[in-house]
PDB file of C-alpha atoms in Angstrom:
ATOM      1  CA  ASP V   1      54.120  88.914  25.438  1.00 53.00           C
ATOM      2  CA  THR V   2      56.853  89.978  22.959  1.00 71.00           C
ATOM      3  CA  GLY V   3      59.261  91.122  25.626  1.00 90.00           C
ATOM      4  CA  VAL V   4      60.956  94.265  26.053  1.00 94.00           C
ATOM      5  CA  SER V   5      62.297  96.007  22.817  1.00 95.00           C
ATOM      6  CA  GLN V   6      64.828  98.757  22.336  1.00 96.00           C
ATOM      7  CA  ASP V   7      65.719 100.833  19.673  1.00 96.00           C
ATOM      8  CA  PRO V   8      68.205 101.280  18.023  1.00 96.00           C
ATOM      9  CA  ARG V   9      70.333  98.268  18.805  1.00 95.00           C
ATOM     10  CA  HIS V  10      73.632 100.471  17.987  1.00 96.00           C
ATOM     11  CA  LYS V  11      74.238 104.019  17.610  1.00 97.00           C
ATOM     12  CA  ILE V  12      77.541 105.488  16.536  1.00 98.00           C
ATOM     13  CA  THR V  13      77.697 109.390  17.166  1.00 97.00           C
ATOM     14  CA  LYS V  14      80.270 112.017  17.303  1.00 97.00           C
ATOM     15  CA  ARG V  15      81.265 113.755  20.426  1.00 97.00           C
ATOM     16  CA  GLY V  16      78.814 116.778  21.096  1.00 97.00           C
ATOM     17  CA  GLN V  17      75.862 115.340  19.275  1.00 98.00           C
ATOM     18  CA  ASN V  18      72.453 114.517  20.765  1.00 98.00           C
ATOM     19  CA  VAL V  19      71.060 111.079  20.755  1.00 98.00           C
ATOM     20  CA  THR V  20      67.710 109.479  21.530  1.00 98.00           C
ATOM     21  CA  PHE V  21      66.907 106.000  22.596  1.00 97.00           C
ATOM     22  CA  ARG V  22      63.560 104.164  22.836  1.00 98.00           C
ATOM     23  CA  CYS V  23      62.284 101.479  25.074  1.00 98.00           C
ATOM     24  CA  ASP V  24      59.150  99.792  24.703  1.00 97.00           C
ATOM     25  CA  PRO V  25      58.358  97.648  27.700  1.00 96.00           C
ATOM     26  CA  ILE V  26      56.119  94.440  27.929  1.00 94.00           C
ATOM     27  CA  SER V  27      52.768  95.975  27.551  1.00 91.00           C
ATOM     28  CA  GLU V  28      50.883  95.480  30.879  1.00 89.00           C
ATOM     29  CA  HIS V  29      54.056  96.435  32.679  1.00 92.00           C
ATOM     30  CA  ASN V  30      53.842  99.694  34.675  1.00 91.00           C
ATOM     31  CA  ARG V  31      57.316 100.023  35.814  1.00 93.00           C
ATOM     32  CA  LEU V  32      60.008 100.958  33.479  1.00 95.00           C
ATOM     33  CA  TYR V  33      63.728 101.059  34.325  1.00 94.00           C
ATOM     34  CA  TRP V  34      67.040 102.324  32.715  1.00 96.00           C
ATOM     35  CA  TYR V  35      70.330 101.008  33.304  1.00 95.00           C
ATOM     36  CA  ARG V  36      73.764 101.776  31.905  1.00 96.00           C
ATOM     37  CA  GLN V  37      76.283  99.098  31.609  1.00 93.00           C
ATOM     38  CA  THR V  38      80.206 100.081  30.613  1.00 93.00           C
ATOM     39  CA  LEU V  39      82.463  97.437  29.268  1.00 88.00           C
ATOM     40  CA  GLY V  40      83.438  95.009  32.205  1.00 84.00           C
ATOM     41  CA  GLN V  41      81.100  96.212  34.410  1.00 88.00           C
ATOM     42  CA  GLY V  42      77.610  95.158  35.529  1.00 90.00           C
ATOM     43  CA  PRO V  43      74.462  97.330  34.836  1.00 92.00           C
ATOM     44  CA  GLU V  44      74.020 100.535  36.929  1.00 93.00           C
ATOM     45  CA  PHE V  45      70.669 102.024  37.778  1.00 91.00           C
ATOM     46  CA  LEU V  46      69.901 105.406  36.065  1.00 94.00           C
ATOM     47  CA  THR V  47      66.115 106.055  36.731  1.00 94.00           C
ATOM     48  CA  TYR V  48      62.844 104.444  36.824  1.00 93.00           C
ATOM     49  CA  PHE V  49      59.056 105.387  36.217  1.00 94.00           C
ATOM     50  CA  GLN V  50      55.713 104.007  37.309  1.00 92.00           C
ATOM     51  CA  ASN V  51      53.418 104.619  34.565  1.00 93.00           C
ATOM     52  CA  GLU V  52      54.188 108.340  33.424  1.00 93.00           C
ATOM     53  CA  ALA V  53      55.702 109.498  36.741  1.00 93.00           C
ATOM     54  CA  GLN V  54      59.830 109.599  36.867  1.00 93.00           C
ATOM     55  CA  LEU V  55      59.992 108.605  40.434  1.00 91.00           C
ATOM     56  CA  GLU V  56      63.764 108.033  41.037  1.00 89.00           C
ATOM     57  CA  LYS V  57      66.926 109.288  39.398  1.00 90.00           C
ATOM     58  CA  SER V  58      70.454 107.992  40.179  1.00 89.00           C
ATOM     59  CA  ARG V  59      73.329 110.661  40.542  1.00 87.00           C
ATOM     60  CA  LEU V  60      74.724 108.984  37.466  1.00 84.00           C
ATOM     61  CA  LEU V  61      72.108 110.737  35.574  1.00 87.00           C
ATOM     62  CA  SER V  62      73.661 114.120  34.853  1.00 89.00           C
ATOM     63  CA  ASP V  63      71.784 117.005  33.628  1.00 93.00           C
ATOM     64  CA  ARG V  64      72.670 116.025  29.997  1.00 96.00           C
ATOM     65  CA  PHE V  65      70.413 113.035  30.422  1.00 96.00           C
ATOM     66  CA  SER V  66      66.721 113.295  30.243  1.00 96.00           C
ATOM     67  CA  ALA V  67      64.251 110.514  30.315  1.00 96.00           C
ATOM     68  CA  GLU V  68      60.404 110.636  29.417  1.00 96.00           C
ATOM     69  CA  ARG V  69      57.385 108.158  29.524  1.00 96.00           C
ATOM     70  CA  PRO V  70      54.792 110.414  28.312  1.00 91.00           C
ATOM     71  CA  LYS V  71      51.865 108.006  28.087  1.00 87.00           C
ATOM     72  CA  GLY V  72      53.110 105.390  30.632  1.00 86.00           C
ATOM     73  CA  SER V  73      53.813 103.098  27.802  1.00 91.00           C
ATOM     74  CA  PHE V  74      57.283 103.413  26.070  1.00 96.00           C
ATOM     75  CA  SER V  75      60.064 105.478  27.113  1.00 97.00           C
ATOM     76  CA  THR V  76      63.001 107.555  25.713  1.00 97.00           C
ATOM     77  CA  LEU V  77      66.171 108.431  27.008  1.00 97.00           C
ATOM     78  CA  GLU V  78      68.049 111.350  25.447  1.00 97.00           C
ATOM     79  CA  ILE V  79      71.724 112.169  26.064  1.00 97.00           C
ATOM     80  CA  GLN V  80      72.563 115.795  24.975  1.00 97.00           C
ATOM     81  CA  ARG V  81      76.126 117.026  24.089  1.00 97.00           C
ATOM     82  CA  THR V  82      77.466 113.352  24.164  1.00 97.00           C
ATOM     83  CA  GLU V  83      80.867 112.790  25.565  1.00 96.00           C
ATOM     84  CA  GLN V  84      83.182 109.708  24.984  1.00 96.00           C
ATOM     85  CA  GLY V  85      82.583 108.643  28.439  1.00 94.00           C
ATOM     86  CA  ASP V  86      78.785 108.111  27.664  1.00 96.00           C
ATOM     87  CA  SER V  87      79.841 105.106  25.274  1.00 97.00           C
ATOM     88  CA  ALA V  88      78.224 102.226  26.977  1.00 96.00           C
ATOM     89  CA  MET V  89      75.269  99.697  26.565  1.00 94.00           C
ATOM     90  CA  TYR V  90      72.079 101.356  27.805  1.00 96.00           C
ATOM     91  CA  LEU V  91      69.523  98.647  29.127  1.00 95.00           C
ATOM     92  CA  CYS V  92      65.928  99.062  29.599  1.00 96.00           C
ATOM     93  CA  ALA V  93      63.805  96.900  31.881  1.00 94.00           C
ATOM     94  CA  SER V  94      60.337  96.653  32.897  1.00 93.00           C
ATOM     95  CA  SER V  95      58.060  95.059  35.667  1.00 90.00           C
ATOM     96  CA  LEU V  96      54.765  95.157  37.355  1.00 85.00           C
ATOM     97  CA  VAL V  97      54.297  97.152  40.691  1.00 77.00           C
ATOM     98  CA  ARG V  98      53.362  93.970  42.488  1.00 74.00           C
ATOM     99  CA  THR V  99      56.315  92.014  41.232  1.00 73.00           C
ATOM    100  CA  THR V 100      59.401  94.445  40.930  1.00 68.00           C
ATOM    101  CA  ASP V 101      61.585  91.661  42.039  1.00 73.00           C
ATOM    102  CA  THR V 102      61.086  90.338  38.298  1.00 83.00           C
ATOM    103  CA  GLN V 103      62.388  92.746  36.097  1.00 88.00           C
ATOM    104  CA  TYR V 104      62.638  91.735  32.247  1.00 90.00           C
ATOM    105  CA  PHE V 105      65.526  93.303  30.425  1.00 92.00           C
ATOM    106  CA  GLY V 106      65.680  94.482  26.788  1.00 94.00           C
ATOM    107  CA  PRO V 107      68.525  93.596  24.520  1.00 92.00           C
ATOM    108  CA  GLY V 108      70.041  97.240  24.745  1.00 94.00           C
ATOM    109  CA  THR V 109      71.228  99.800  22.920  1.00 96.00           C
ATOM    110  CA  ARG V 110      75.066 100.084  22.516  1.00 95.00           C
ATOM    111  CA  LEU V 111      76.112 103.442  21.979  1.00 97.00           C
ATOM    112  CA  THR V 112      79.686 104.559  20.779  1.00 97.00           C
ATOM    113  CA  VAL V 113      80.710 108.148  21.034  1.00 97.00           C
ATOM    114  CA  LEU V 114      83.746 109.129  18.764  1.00 96.00           C
TER     115      LEU V 114
ATOM    116  CA  ALA L   1      73.348 100.454  51.389  1.00 74.00           C
ATOM    117  CA  GLN L   2      73.463  97.310  49.153  1.00 83.00           C
ATOM    118  CA  SER L   3      76.347  95.705  47.167  1.00 88.00           C
ATOM    119  CA  VAL L   4      77.405  92.510  45.636  1.00 93.00           C
ATOM    120  CA  THR L   5      80.971  91.235  45.085  1.00 94.00           C
ATOM    121  CA  GLN L   6      81.574  88.626  42.557  1.00 96.00           C
ATOM    122  CA  LEU L   7      84.940  86.965  43.189  1.00 91.00           C
ATOM    123  CA  GLY L   8      86.766  86.144  39.999  1.00 90.00           C
ATOM    124  CA  SER L   9      86.081  88.010  36.977  1.00 93.00           C
ATOM    125  CA  HIS L  10      87.013  85.059  34.606  1.00 96.00           C
ATOM    126  CA  VAL L  11      86.050  81.301  35.207  1.00 97.00           C
ATOM    127  CA  SER L  12      86.977  78.408  33.072  1.00 97.00           C
ATOM    128  CA  VAL L  13      85.705  74.965  33.380  1.00 97.00           C
ATOM    129  CA  SER L  14      85.693  71.705  31.335  1.00 97.00           C
ATOM    130  CA  GLU L  15      82.497  70.620  29.584  1.00 97.00           C
ATOM    131  CA  GLY L  16      80.775  68.126  32.029  1.00 97.00           C
ATOM    132  CA  ALA L  17      82.568  69.693  35.188  1.00 97.00           C
ATOM    133  CA  LEU L  18      80.975  71.636  38.030  1.00 97.00           C
ATOM    134  CA  VAL L  19      80.254  75.038  37.695  1.00 97.00           C
ATOM    135  CA  LEU L  20      80.609  77.439  40.651  1.00 97.00           C
ATOM    136  CA  LEU L  21      80.346  81.132  40.632  1.00 98.00           C
ATOM    137  CA  ARG L  22      80.886  83.195  43.596  1.00 97.00           C
ATOM    138  CA  CYS L  23      78.774  86.083  44.977  1.00 97.00           C
ATOM    139  CA  ASN L  24      78.785  87.661  48.404  1.00 96.00           C
ATOM    140  CA  TYR L  25      76.573  90.475  49.178  1.00 93.00           C
ATOM    141  CA  SER L  26      76.190  93.378  51.573  1.00 90.00           C
ATOM    142  CA  SER L  27      72.799  94.789  52.647  1.00 85.00           C
ATOM    143  CA  SER L  28      71.386  96.656  55.378  1.00 80.00           C
ATOM    144  CA  VAL L  29      68.110  94.714  55.374  1.00 81.00           C
ATOM    145  CA  PRO L  30      67.060  91.191  54.278  1.00 82.00           C
ATOM    146  CA  PRO L  31      67.785  91.126  50.617  1.00 86.00           C
ATOM    147  CA  TYR L  32      66.458  89.756  47.539  1.00 90.00           C
ATOM    148  CA  LEU L  33      69.065  88.089  45.373  1.00 93.00           C
ATOM    149  CA  PHE L  34      69.397  87.195  41.731  1.00 94.00           C
ATOM    150  CA  TRP L  35      71.670  85.729  39.222  1.00 96.00           C
ATOM    151  CA  TYR L  36      71.284  86.838  35.614  1.00 95.00           C
ATOM    152  CA  VAL L  37      72.940  85.478  32.526  1.00 95.00           C
ATOM    153  CA  GLN L  38      73.994  87.795  29.409  1.00 92.00           C
ATOM    154  CA  TYR L  39      74.857  86.248  26.185  1.00 90.00           C
ATOM    155  CA  PRO L  40      77.043  88.393  23.774  1.00 84.00           C
ATOM    156  CA  ASN L  41      75.128  91.682  22.408  1.00 77.00           C
ATOM    157  CA  GLN L  42      71.883  90.431  24.416  1.00 81.00           C
ATOM    158  CA  GLY L  43      70.237  91.928  27.444  1.00 84.00           C
ATOM    159  CA  LEU L  44      70.171  90.005  30.788  1.00 90.00           C
ATOM    160  CA  GLN L  45      67.946  86.928  31.362  1.00 91.00           C
ATOM    161  CA  LEU L  46      66.994  85.997  34.763  1.00 91.00           C
ATOM    162  CA  LEU L  47      68.424  82.581  35.938  1.00 95.00           C
ATOM    163  CA  LEU L  48      67.057  82.611  39.519  1.00 94.00           C
ATOM    164  CA  LYS L  49      66.185  84.507  42.358  1.00 92.00           C
ATOM    165  CA  TYR L  50      65.882  84.396  46.181  1.00 92.00           C
ATOM    166  CA  THR L  51      63.039  85.949  47.851  1.00 87.00           C
ATOM    167  CA  SER L  52      63.238  84.767  51.497  1.00 79.00           C
ATOM    168  CA  ALA L  53      61.513  81.582  50.939  1.00 78.00           C
ATOM    169  CA  ALA L  54      63.579  78.292  50.472  1.00 86.00           C
ATOM    170  CA  THR L  55      67.428  79.110  50.801  1.00 90.00           C
ATOM    171  CA  LEU L  56      68.168  76.628  47.839  1.00 94.00           C
ATOM    172  CA  VAL L  57      66.678  78.015  44.854  1.00 94.00           C
ATOM    173  CA  LYS L  58      66.654  76.339  41.390  1.00 95.00           C
ATOM    174  CA  GLY L  59      66.773  78.101  38.296  1.00 94.00           C
ATOM    175  CA  ILE L  60      66.675  77.536  34.635  1.00 93.00           C
ATOM    176  CA  ASN L  61      69.150  75.391  32.590  1.00 92.00           C
ATOM    177  CA  GLY L  62      70.163  73.218  35.617  1.00 95.00           C
ATOM    178  CA  PHE L  63      71.567  76.195  37.807  1.00 97.00           C
ATOM    179  CA  GLU L  64      70.880  76.657  41.466  1.00 97.00           C
ATOM    180  CA  ALA L  65      72.006  78.786  44.281  1.00 97.00           C
ATOM    181  CA  GLU L  66      71.828  78.726  48.022  1.00 95.00           C
ATOM    182  CA  PHE L  67      71.401  81.594  50.387  1.00 94.00           C
ATOM    183  CA  LYS L  68      73.716  81.599  53.274  1.00 93.00           C
ATOM    184  CA  LYS L  69      73.076  84.304  55.729  1.00 91.00           C
ATOM    185  CA  SER L  70      75.996  83.360  57.839  1.00 91.00           C
ATOM    186  CA  GLU L  71      78.416  83.752  55.163  1.00 93.00           C
ATOM    187  CA  THR L  72      76.470  86.494  53.255  1.00 93.00           C
ATOM    188  CA  SER L  73      76.896  84.399  50.160  1.00 95.00           C
ATOM    189  CA  PHE L  74      74.797  83.469  47.351  1.00 96.00           C
ATOM    190  CA  HIS L  75      76.935  81.204  44.984  1.00 97.00           C
ATOM    191  CA  LEU L  76      75.692  79.885  41.682  1.00 97.00           C
ATOM    192  CA  THR L  77      76.408  76.163  40.822  1.00 97.00           C
ATOM    193  CA  LYS L  78      75.664  73.641  38.082  1.00 97.00           C
ATOM    194  CA  PRO L  79      76.665  70.139  38.418  1.00 97.00           C
ATOM    195  CA  SER L  80      77.787  69.593  34.875  1.00 97.00           C
ATOM    196  CA  ALA L  81      78.841  72.446  32.525  1.00 97.00           C
ATOM    197  CA  HIS L  82      77.415  72.587  28.830  1.00 96.00           C
ATOM    198  CA  MET L  83      79.257  74.423  26.047  1.00 96.00           C
ATOM    199  CA  SER L  84      76.185  76.617  25.795  1.00 94.00           C
ATOM    200  CA  ASP L  85      76.461  77.998  29.373  1.00 96.00           C
ATOM    201  CA  ALA L  86      79.537  80.078  28.217  1.00 96.00           C
ATOM    202  CA  ALA L  87      78.340  83.685  29.031  1.00 96.00           C
ATOM    203  CA  GLU L  88      78.615  86.631  31.327  1.00 95.00           C
ATOM    204  CA  TYR L  89      76.847  85.978  34.848  1.00 97.00           C
ATOM    205  CA  PHE L  90      75.810  88.826  37.024  1.00 96.00           C
ATOM    206  CA  CYS L  91      74.657  88.522  40.618  1.00 96.00           C
ATOM    207  CA  ALA L  92      72.434  91.299  41.958  1.00 94.00           C
ATOM    208  CA  VAL L  93      70.597  92.483  45.101  1.00 91.00           C
ATOM    209  CA  ASN L  94      67.750  94.806  45.626  1.00 86.00           C
ATOM    210  CA  ASP L  95      65.640  95.974  48.578  1.00 79.00           C
ATOM    211  CA  PRO L  96      62.556  94.134  48.980  1.00 72.00           C
ATOM    212  CA  ASN L  97      60.863  96.993  50.640  1.00 73.00           C
ATOM    213  CA  THR L  98      61.174  99.066  47.680  1.00 70.00           C
ATOM    214  CA  GLY L  99      62.218  97.076  44.663  1.00 66.00           C
ATOM    215  CA  ASN L 100      63.103 100.087  42.915  1.00 73.00           C
ATOM    216  CA  GLN L 101      66.707  99.308  41.614  1.00 79.00           C
ATOM    217  CA  PHE L 102      69.001  96.429  41.461  1.00 85.00           C
ATOM    218  CA  TYR L 103      72.818  96.577  42.431  1.00 89.00           C
ATOM    219  CA  PHE L 104      74.712  94.388  40.120  1.00 93.00           C
ATOM    220  CA  GLY L 105      78.169  92.883  40.627  1.00 94.00           C
ATOM    221  CA  THR L 106      80.911  93.403  38.062  1.00 94.00           C
ATOM    222  CA  GLY L 107      80.117  89.883  36.587  1.00 95.00           C
ATOM    223  CA  THR L 108      82.057  86.685  35.763  1.00 97.00           C
ATOM    224  CA  SER L 109      82.687  85.512  32.544  1.00 96.00           C
ATOM    225  CA  LEU L 110      82.423  81.782  32.128  1.00 97.00           C
ATOM    226  CA  THR L 111      84.263  79.958  29.415  1.00 97.00           C
ATOM    227  CA  VAL L 112      83.488  76.034  28.863  1.00 97.00           C
ATOM    228  CA  ILE L 113      86.323  74.032  27.485  1.00 96.00           C
ATOM    229  CA  PRO L 114      85.498  71.094  25.102  1.00 94.00           C
TER     230      PRO L 114
END
């Protein structure tokens, strides 16, 4: 068990550019979650997958955001036409379906949009 | 609908003193409740969780929390603060029927004074 990993850890981009983040969950975990954490706030739910199916999306996930988990393993979160308001820490978590009360979090990707 | 409120965004205690971090919840169903800790530039680590078993829950690093339904509270305590406890602490709630997403509080930053 190597834990949840995220890449990159930091990303600085200019407004209007597209960015993509990757999350590798714990290998046997079939649920994967994305959260966004802005400065001084707790994490806010964005979306989650069960295997490769995206089962729920928050209203926070605007049409500029898209997430995929094509083979039910790693996931990517893409933000198109980034805005300064997208600057945040993006956290990934994973769990087993039978123990969704125990989500394991990755270290996060910190996005700064200039 | 579910939410948590953490009273006090910053708490300072002396090393060796009692730590008390407050959390009140709102939930339309009997909730599961959690405390997470976040160190700078790291993801969230689960301290402890309440999942409808014993109301006094013991976690890692000497922390414990008590679920009080009558007060809708789930305060986190530790008898004696250590310098290594300095971090951000988040209370969270989720619906045990779905487990799909956590609702986090805004966090409490704990400072330990030597």
